Amino acid sequence: MEEIVKISSIAQYNTMRGITTKHPLVAVIDLSKAQPMPAKSFNIGLYVVGLKELHYDQLRYGKRHYDYQEGSLIFVAPGQVIGVEPGVELFAPKGWVLLFHPDLINGTPLGKHIQDYSFFSYDVNEALHLSDKEKSIVIDCFAKIEYELDQNIDKHSKGLIASNIELLLNYCIRFYDRQFITRDNANKGILERFEYLLKGYFSSDKPQSEGLPSVAYCAEILHLSPNYFGDLVKKETGRSALEYIQSKVIDVAKERLFDMNKSASEIAYELGFKYPQHFTRLFKQKAGVTPNDYRMMN
């Protein structure tokens, strides 16, 4: 079994890269001045935002290779595993990396909503690809954080550093929104496959054996992370992925309610509901009437 090296502190990471530790909870590193990462797998107990400026394909995230092209950002949350493939050349890209420990943001506004930055859980093929202007903004944010690290630590340090990290992450939300738009054709293809997936699912016996399709199930079939998939569906349709699935369930239910040989309870079980009352509750919530009332009206 492959050994996974656990990195739990800024100092430990800095030592591996040959970098002086300026602050125990945060670091901004110019990768051109750092030692290469060894060809191993690492469980990172830190938040990582990496900006890459030269092409390479040696970085693994989990068990797959990163789609990590020139001018792109990756995001790693604490507990995730990244690896460096063995190769002829050492892993020494040009670019920047920001690392911060979860303790840095405890008690700050950023700490209260860090989970809202869903891109920390995006998959390997969902990196943020930056324009030149966007890359300049990101580098400027890194520079602001680095400036604070060069000052003596005082009572203002934590708040200012956390605020600048939050500014960077908010820009990244904007840039991802732009990416969802500029990759519109690809996104529409995913929505078409999503629709086809749901149609096939409810036309099969899967609902009776596996229940209602979850967002995670659909994302896995479409080879996307649940967070990226959910964000994409929301941007394209204005509805969450769960709401989209529920809407499809109700559409299928309305069609089947015209079959007078089946009770509403039988239809509920066919659609994957464990309890008919859950079906009735969702139907009334979405359609405004109960299944039986809908049947009588039509």
mmCIF file of C-alpha atoms in Angstrom:
data_model
loop_
_atom_site.group_PDB
_atom_site.id
_atom_site.type_symbol
_atom_site.label_atom_id
_atom_site.label_comp_id
_atom_site.label_asym_id
_atom_site.label_seq_id
_atom_site.Cartn_x
_atom_site.Cartn_y
_atom_site.Cartn_z
ATOM 1 C CA MET A 1 0.000 0.000 0.000
ATOM 2 C CA GLU A 2 1.294 3.443 -0.902
ATOM 3 C CA GLU A 3 2.492 5.480 2.071
ATOM 4 C CA ILE A 4 0.642 8.742 2.590
ATOM 5 C CA VAL A 5 2.609 11.480 4.342
ATOM 6 C CA LYS A 6 0.480 13.642 6.650
ATOM 7 C CA ILE A 7 1.254 17.365 6.670
ATOM 8 C CA SER A 8 -0.481 19.045 9.585
ATOM 9 C CA SER A 9 1.311 22.381 9.989
ATOM 10 C CA ILE A 10 2.646 25.299 7.987
ATOM 11 C CA ALA A 11 6.117 24.768 9.463
ATOM 12 C CA GLN A 12 6.152 21.129 8.337
ATOM 13 C CA TYR A 13 5.220 22.092 4.779
ATOM 14 C CA ASN A 14 7.713 24.967 4.687
ATOM 15 C CA THR A 15 10.518 22.689 5.878
ATOM 16 C CA MET A 16 9.754 20.252 3.058
ATOM 17 C CA ARG A 17 9.950 23.104 0.529
ATOM 18 C CA GLY A 18 12.989 24.805 2.101
ATOM 19 C CA ILE A 19 11.025 27.934 3.009
ATOM 20 C CA THR A 20 11.356 30.105 6.131
ATOM 21 C CA THR A 21 8.221 30.143 8.292
ATOM 22 C CA LYS A 22 7.041 33.736 8.781
ATOM 23 C CA HIS A 23 3.721 32.888 10.433
ATOM 24 C CA PRO A 24 2.708 29.607 12.120
ATOM 25 C CA LEU A 25 -0.726 29.488 10.485
ATOM 26 C CA VAL A 26 -0.298 30.858 6.951
ATOM 27 C CA ALA A 27 2.247 30.962 4.123
ATOM 28 C CA VAL A 28 2.537 32.459 0.647
ATOM 29 C CA ILE A 29 5.207 30.720 -1.430
ATOM 30 C CA ASP A 30 6.830 31.683 -4.727
ATOM 31 C CA LEU A 31 7.302 28.181 -6.134
ATOM 32 C CA SER A 32 10.283 29.233 -8.253
ATOM 33 C CA LYS A 33 12.157 29.807 -4.975
ATOM 34 C CA ALA A 34 11.045 26.595 -3.280
ATOM 35 C CA GLN A 35 12.498 23.114 -3.294
ATOM 36 C CA PRO A 36 10.573 20.586 -5.415
ATOM 37 C CA MET A 37 7.970 18.429 -3.712
ATOM 38 C CA PRO A 38 9.083 14.789 -3.389
ATOM 39 C CA ALA A 39 7.281 12.147 -5.429
ATOM 40 C CA LYS A 40 4.895 10.988 -2.722
ATOM 41 C CA SER A 41 1.267 11.252 -1.678
ATOM 42 C CA PHE A 42 0.319 13.796 0.971
ATOM 43 C CA ASN A 43 -2.681 14.199 3.255
ATOM 44 C CA ILE A 44 -2.780 17.973 3.645
ATOM 45 C CA GLY A 45 -4.286 19.263 6.891
ATOM 46 C CA LEU A 46 -4.361 22.800 5.474
ATOM 47 C CA TYR A 47 -6.340 24.873 3.012
ATOM 48 C CA VAL A 48 -4.344 25.250 -0.211
ATOM 49 C CA VAL A 49 -4.847 27.635 -3.134
ATOM 50 C CA GLY A 50 -2.302 27.055 -5.891
ATOM 51 C CA LEU A 51 -1.665 29.190 -8.977
ATOM 52 C CA LYS A 52 0.236 27.384 -11.698
ATOM 53 C CA GLU A 53 2.028 29.196 -14.521
ATOM 54 C CA LEU A 54 3.851 26.430 -16.411
ATOM 55 C CA HIS A 55 2.465 23.181 -17.827
ATOM 56 C CA TYR A 56 3.006 19.903 -16.065
ATOM 57 C CA ASP A 57 0.961 16.752 -15.520
ATOM 58 C CA GLN A 58 2.650 15.100 -12.549
ATOM 59 C CA LEU A 59 0.165 16.248 -9.893
ATOM 60 C CA ARG A 60 -2.460 13.782 -8.674
ATOM 61 C CA TYR A 61 -5.532 14.689 -6.666
ATOM 62 C CA GLY A 62 -6.864 11.524 -5.045
ATOM 63 C CA LYS A 63 -6.254 8.921 -7.741
ATOM 64 C CA ARG A 64 -6.610 11.064 -10.863
ATOM 65 C CA HIS A 65 -4.399 13.598 -12.605
ATOM 66 C CA TYR A 66 -5.214 17.274 -12.377
ATOM 67 C CA ASP A 67 -6.457 19.204 -15.375
ATOM 68 C CA TYR A 68 -3.961 21.831 -14.306
ATOM 69 C CA GLN A 69 -3.182 23.989 -17.316
ATOM 70 C CA GLU A 70 -1.232 27.212 -17.537
ATOM 71 C CA GLY A 71 -2.877 30.028 -15.608
ATOM 72 C CA SER A 72 -5.169 27.847 -13.514
ATOM 73 C CA LEU A 73 -6.034 27.628 -9.822
ATOM 74 C CA ILE A 74 -6.488 24.530 -7.703
ATOM 75 C CA PHE A 75 -8.129 24.364 -4.298
ATOM 76 C CA VAL A 76 -7.465 21.744 -1.631
ATOM 77 C CA ALA A 77 -9.345 21.470 1.665
ATOM 78 C CA PRO A 78 -7.925 19.946 4.862
ATOM 79 C CA GLY A 79 -7.913 16.152 4.786
ATOM 80 C CA GLN A 80 -7.707 15.781 1.019
ATOM 81 C CA VAL A 81 -4.906 13.782 -0.582
ATOM 82 C CA ILE A 82 -2.649 15.056 -3.353
ATOM 83 C CA GLY A 83 0.289 13.235 -4.861
ATOM 84 C CA VAL A 84 3.315 13.820 -7.025
ATOM 85 C CA GLU A 85 4.086 11.193 -9.650
ATOM 86 C CA PRO A 86 7.612 9.808 -9.879
ATOM 87 C CA GLY A 87 9.393 11.134 -12.970
ATOM 88 C CA VAL A 88 12.697 11.991 -14.523
ATOM 89 C CA GLU A 89 12.431 15.635 -13.501
ATOM 90 C CA LEU A 90 11.660 16.841 -10.029
ATOM 91 C CA PHE A 91 8.292 18.489 -9.476
ATOM 92 C CA ALA A 92 9.201 22.203 -9.549
ATOM 93 C CA PRO A 93 6.560 24.294 -11.287
ATOM 94 C CA LYS A 94 6.502 28.046 -11.555
ATOM 95 C CA GLY A 95 3.696 29.775 -9.713
ATOM 96 C CA TRP A 96 2.388 30.606 -6.265
ATOM 97 C CA VAL A 97 0.720 28.738 -3.448
ATOM 98 C CA LEU A 98 -1.224 30.022 -0.455
ATOM 99 C CA LEU A 99 -1.592 27.712 2.526
ATOM 100 C CA PHE A 100 -3.492 28.441 5.723
ATOM 101 C CA HIS A 101 -4.371 26.388 8.769
ATOM 102 C CA PRO A 102 -8.048 26.133 9.822
ATOM 103 C CA ASP A 103 -7.089 27.718 13.148
ATOM 104 C CA LEU A 104 -6.213 30.945 11.320
ATOM 105 C CA ILE A 105 -9.837 31.651 10.433
ATOM 106 C CA ASN A 106 -11.496 30.451 13.629
ATOM 107 C CA GLY A 107 -13.475 33.336 15.114
ATOM 108 C CA THR A 108 -13.337 35.390 11.888
ATOM 109 C CA PRO A 109 -16.165 36.126 9.409
ATOM 110 C CA LEU A 110 -14.384 33.850 6.919
ATOM 111 C CA GLY A 111 -14.360 30.987 9.403
ATOM 112 C CA LYS A 112 -18.141 31.201 9.759
ATOM 113 C CA HIS A 113 -18.800 30.562 6.061
ATOM 114 C CA ILE A 114 -15.691 28.825 4.689
ATOM 115 C CA GLN A 115 -17.962 25.891 3.766
ATOM 116 C CA ASP A 116 -19.755 28.194 1.303
ATOM 117 C CA TYR A 117 -16.681 28.124 -0.959
ATOM 118 C CA SER A 118 -17.743 24.872 -2.579
ATOM 119 C CA PHE A 119 -14.822 24.856 -5.032
ATOM 120 C CA PHE A 120 -12.611 23.456 -2.247
ATOM 121 C CA SER A 121 -14.421 20.171 -2.941
ATOM 122 C CA TYR A 122 -14.409 20.297 -6.733
ATOM 123 C CA ASP A 123 -12.905 17.346 -8.570
ATOM 124 C CA VAL A 124 -9.634 17.033 -10.483
ATOM 125 C CA ASN A 125 -11.031 18.130 -13.835
ATOM 126 C CA GLU A 126 -12.740 21.229 -12.445
ATOM 127 C CA ALA A 127 -9.848 23.636 -11.860
ATOM 128 C CA LEU A 128 -10.400 27.372 -12.331
ATOM 129 C CA HIS A 129 -8.806 28.556 -15.583
ATOM 130 C CA LEU A 130 -7.876 32.233 -15.369
ATOM 131 C CA SER A 131 -7.635 35.009 -17.926
ATOM 132 C CA ASP A 132 -4.500 37.178 -17.775
ATOM 133 C CA LYS A 133 -6.449 39.918 -15.995
ATOM 134 C CA GLU A 134 -7.873 37.479 -13.461
ATOM 135 C CA LYS A 135 -4.421 36.015 -12.859
ATOM 136 C CA SER A 136 -3.112 39.508 -12.069
ATOM 137 C CA ILE A 137 -5.862 40.001 -9.491
ATOM 138 C CA VAL A 138 -5.054 36.663 -7.847
ATOM 139 C CA ILE A 139 -1.321 37.477 -7.696
ATOM 140 C CA ASP A 140 -2.171 40.896 -6.201
ATOM 141 C CA CYS A 141 -4.199 39.164 -3.455
ATOM 142 C CA PHE A 142 -1.262 36.851 -2.755
ATOM 143 C CA ALA A 143 1.005 39.925 -2.556
ATOM 144 C CA LYS A 144 -1.296 41.621 -0.006
ATOM 145 C CA ILE A 145 -1.221 38.550 2.207
ATOM 146 C CA GLU A 146 2.559 38.262 1.826
ATOM 147 C CA TYR A 147 2.915 41.933 2.812
ATOM 148 C CA GLU A 148 1.115 41.209 6.092
ATOM 149 C CA LEU A 149 3.403 38.220 6.702
ATOM 150 C CA ASP A 150 6.429 40.516 6.391
ATOM 151 C CA GLN A 151 5.124 42.737 9.206
ATOM 152 C CA ASN A 152 5.523 42.006 12.892
ATOM 153 C CA ILE A 153 2.607 39.910 14.147
ATOM 154 C CA ASP A 154 0.225 42.085 16.172
ATOM 155 C CA LYS A 155 -3.447 42.171 17.177
ATOM 156 C CA HIS A 156 -4.443 43.244 13.656
ATOM 157 C CA SER A 157 -2.557 40.515 11.785
ATOM 158 C CA LYS A 158 -5.105 37.718 11.997
ATOM 159 C CA GLY A 159 -8.048 39.871 10.893
ATOM 160 C CA LEU A 160 -6.176 41.506 8.005
ATOM 161 C CA ILE A 161 -4.790 38.222 6.700
ATOM 162 C CA ALA A 162 -8.178 36.492 6.980
ATOM 163 C CA SER A 163 -9.873 39.437 5.225
ATOM 164 C CA ASN A 164 -7.425 39.278 2.331
ATOM 165 C CA ILE A 165 -7.916 35.517 1.997
ATOM 166 C CA GLU A 166 -11.672 36.103 1.972
ATOM 167 C CA LEU A 167 -11.215 38.750 -0.748
ATOM 168 C CA LEU A 168 -9.252 36.247 -2.845
ATOM 169 C CA LEU A 169 -11.897 33.546 -2.417
ATOM 170 C CA ASN A 170 -14.692 35.977 -3.298
ATOM 171 C CA TYR A 171 -12.873 36.858 -6.514
ATOM 172 C CA CYS A 172 -12.619 33.136 -7.224
ATOM 173 C CA ILE A 173 -16.409 32.821 -6.917
ATOM 174 C CA ARG A 174 -16.746 35.574 -9.537
ATOM 175 C CA PHE A 175 -14.189 33.883 -11.801
ATOM 176 C CA TYR A 176 -15.961 30.519 -11.515
ATOM 177 C CA ASP A 177 -19.242 32.222 -12.439
ATOM 178 C CA ARG A 178 -17.479 33.556 -15.535
ATOM 179 C CA GLN A 179 -16.115 30.083 -16.304
ATOM 180 C CA PHE A 180 -19.583 28.537 -16.066
ATOM 181 C CA ILE A 181 -20.729 31.085 -18.675
ATOM 182 C CA THR A 182 -17.747 30.818 -21.041
ATOM 183 C CA ARG A 183 -18.032 27.031 -20.989
ATOM 184 C CA ASP A 184 -21.748 27.272 -21.685
ATOM 185 C CA ASN A 185 -21.840 24.681 -24.480
ATOM 186 C CA ALA A 186 -20.095 22.104 -22.330
ATOM 187 C CA ASN A 187 -22.465 22.899 -19.458
ATOM 188 C CA LYS A 188 -25.534 22.455 -21.649
ATOM 189 C CA GLY A 189 -24.166 19.087 -22.696
ATOM 190 C CA ILE A 190 -23.980 18.088 -19.042
ATOM 191 C CA LEU A 191 -27.569 19.234 -18.464
ATOM 192 C CA GLU A 192 -28.731 17.185 -21.449
ATOM 193 C CA ARG A 193 -26.944 14.138 -20.047
ATOM 194 C CA PHE A 194 -28.476 14.855 -16.632
ATOM 195 C CA GLU A 195 -31.948 14.944 -18.163
ATOM 196 C CA TYR A 196 -31.243 11.736 -20.107
ATOM 197 C CA LEU A 197 -29.930 10.099 -16.919
ATOM 198 C CA LEU A 198 -33.104 10.922 -14.977
ATOM 199 C CA LYS A 199 -35.343 9.789 -17.811
ATOM 200 C CA GLY A 200 -33.529 6.458 -18.026
ATOM 201 C CA TYR A 201 -33.499 6.035 -14.250
ATOM 202 C CA PHE A 202 -37.272 6.407 -13.884
ATOM 203 C CA SER A 203 -37.877 4.208 -16.931
ATOM 204 C CA SER A 204 -35.992 1.373 -15.230
ATOM 205 C CA ASP A 205 -36.501 -0.713 -12.093
ATOM 206 C CA LYS A 206 -33.786 1.206 -10.218
ATOM 207 C CA PRO A 207 -36.154 3.416 -8.195
ATOM 208 C CA GLN A 208 -37.771 0.339 -6.610
ATOM 209 C CA SER A 209 -34.430 -1.246 -5.709
ATOM 210 C CA GLU A 210 -32.271 1.826 -5.047
ATOM 211 C CA GLY A 211 -34.754 4.575 -4.186
ATOM 212 C CA LEU A 212 -34.815 8.131 -5.449
ATOM 213 C CA PRO A 213 -31.658 9.264 -7.286
ATOM 214 C CA SER A 214 -29.469 11.501 -5.132
ATOM 215 C CA VAL A 215 -27.412 14.474 -6.275
ATOM 216 C CA ALA A 216 -24.234 12.542 -5.411
ATOM 217 C CA TYR A 217 -25.376 9.564 -7.510
ATOM 218 C CA CYS A 218 -26.091 11.750 -10.554
ATOM 219 C CA ALA A 219 -22.793 13.615 -10.182
ATOM 220 C CA GLU A 220 -20.863 10.340 -10.035
ATOM 221 C CA ILE A 221 -22.548 9.001 -13.186
ATOM 222 C CA LEU A 222 -21.717 12.283 -14.959
ATOM 223 C CA HIS A 223 -18.090 12.126 -13.681
ATOM 224 C CA LEU A 224 -18.338 15.366 -11.700
ATOM 225 C CA SER A 225 -17.920 16.228 -8.042
ATOM 226 C CA PRO A 226 -21.250 16.806 -6.243
ATOM 227 C CA ASN A 227 -20.337 20.426 -5.443
ATOM 228 C CA TYR A 228 -19.296 21.349 -8.987
ATOM 229 C CA PHE A 229 -22.348 19.562 -10.398
ATOM 230 C CA GLY A 230 -24.673 21.336 -7.964
ATOM 231 C CA ASP A 231 -23.151 24.736 -8.708
ATOM 232 C CA LEU A 232 -23.349 24.161 -12.465
ATOM 233 C CA VAL A 233 -27.027 23.148 -12.346
ATOM 234 C CA LYS A 234 -27.813 26.168 -10.147
ATOM 235 C CA LYS A 235 -26.035 28.573 -12.527
ATOM 236 C CA GLU A 236 -27.709 27.103 -15.621
ATOM 237 C CA THR A 237 -31.272 26.547 -14.359
ATOM 238 C CA GLY A 238 -31.698 28.747 -11.279
ATOM 239 C CA ARG A 239 -32.635 25.626 -9.321
ATOM 240 C CA SER A 240 -30.562 23.384 -7.111
ATOM 241 C CA ALA A 241 -29.754 19.901 -8.412
ATOM 242 C CA LEU A 242 -32.069 18.450 -5.739
ATOM 243 C CA GLU A 243 -34.906 20.730 -6.841
ATOM 244 C CA TYR A 244 -34.290 19.673 -10.447
ATOM 245 C CA ILE A 245 -34.512 15.992 -9.493
ATOM 246 C CA GLN A 246 -37.667 16.589 -7.446
ATOM 247 C CA SER A 247 -39.244 18.451 -10.365
ATOM 248 C CA LYS A 248 -38.508 15.486 -12.624
ATOM 249 C CA VAL A 249 -40.048 13.115 -10.068
ATOM 250 C CA ILE A 250 -43.253 15.166 -10.030
ATOM 251 C CA ASP A 251 -43.393 15.294 -13.848
ATOM 252 C CA VAL A 252 -43.125 11.508 -14.018
ATOM 253 C CA ALA A 253 -45.687 11.138 -11.216
ATOM 254 C CA LYS A 254 -48.224 13.354 -13.001
ATOM 255 C CA GLU A 255 -47.959 11.195 -16.098
ATOM 256 C CA ARG A 256 -48.413 7.964 -14.145
ATOM 257 C CA LEU A 257 -51.387 9.283 -12.184
ATOM 258 C CA PHE A 258 -53.402 9.051 -15.396
ATOM 259 C CA ASP A 259 -53.168 5.249 -15.047
ATOM 260 C CA MET A 260 -56.293 4.584 -12.993
ATOM 261 C CA ASN A 261 -55.247 0.950 -12.434
ATOM 262 C CA LYS A 262 -52.573 2.058 -9.961
ATOM 263 C CA SER A 263 -53.070 3.727 -6.628
ATOM 264 C CA ALA A 264 -51.074 6.773 -5.600
ATOM 265 C CA SER A 265 -49.256 4.577 -3.070
ATOM 266 C CA GLU A 266 -48.207 2.100 -5.778
ATOM 267 C CA ILE A 267 -46.889 4.967 -7.898
ATOM 268 C CA ALA A 268 -44.981 6.292 -4.889
ATOM 269 C CA TYR A 269 -43.203 2.960 -4.432
ATOM 270 C CA GLU A 270 -42.498 2.740 -8.174
ATOM 271 C CA LEU A 271 -40.789 6.143 -8.058
ATOM 272 C CA GLY A 272 -38.532 5.121 -5.185
ATOM 273 C CA PHE A 273 -40.297 6.601 -2.153
ATOM 274 C CA LYS A 274 -40.037 4.479 0.999
ATOM 275 C CA TYR A 275 -43.282 5.879 2.362
ATOM 276 C CA PRO A 276 -46.322 7.051 0.316
ATOM 277 C CA GLN A 277 -46.870 9.972 2.687
ATOM 278 C CA HIS A 278 -43.460 11.389 1.702
ATOM 279 C CA PHE A 279 -44.565 11.259 -1.928
ATOM 280 C CA THR A 280 -47.862 12.969 -1.075
ATOM 281 C CA ARG A 281 -46.071 15.712 0.868
ATOM 282 C CA LEU A 282 -43.588 16.445 -1.944
ATOM 283 C CA PHE A 283 -46.305 16.325 -4.616
ATOM 284 C CA LYS A 284 -48.486 18.808 -2.751
ATOM 285 C CA GLN A 285 -45.486 21.052 -2.131
ATOM 286 C CA LYS A 286 -44.569 21.138 -5.832
ATOM 287 C CA ALA A 287 -47.988 20.819 -7.522
ATOM 288 C CA GLY A 288 -50.208 22.551 -4.964
ATOM 289 C CA VAL A 289 -52.576 19.584 -4.623
ATOM 290 C CA THR A 290 -52.339 15.999 -3.414
ATOM 291 C CA PRO A 291 -51.778 13.184 -5.972
ATOM 292 C CA ASN A 292 -55.385 11.995 -5.617
ATOM 293 C CA ASP A 293 -56.743 15.527 -6.041
ATOM 294 C CA TYR A 294 -54.574 15.974 -9.140
ATOM 295 C CA ARG A 295 -55.945 12.709 -10.534
ATOM 296 C CA MET A 296 -59.553 13.831 -9.915
ATOM 297 C CA MET A 297 -58.913 17.234 -11.518
ATOM 298 C CA ASN A 298 -57.532 15.643 -14.660
#
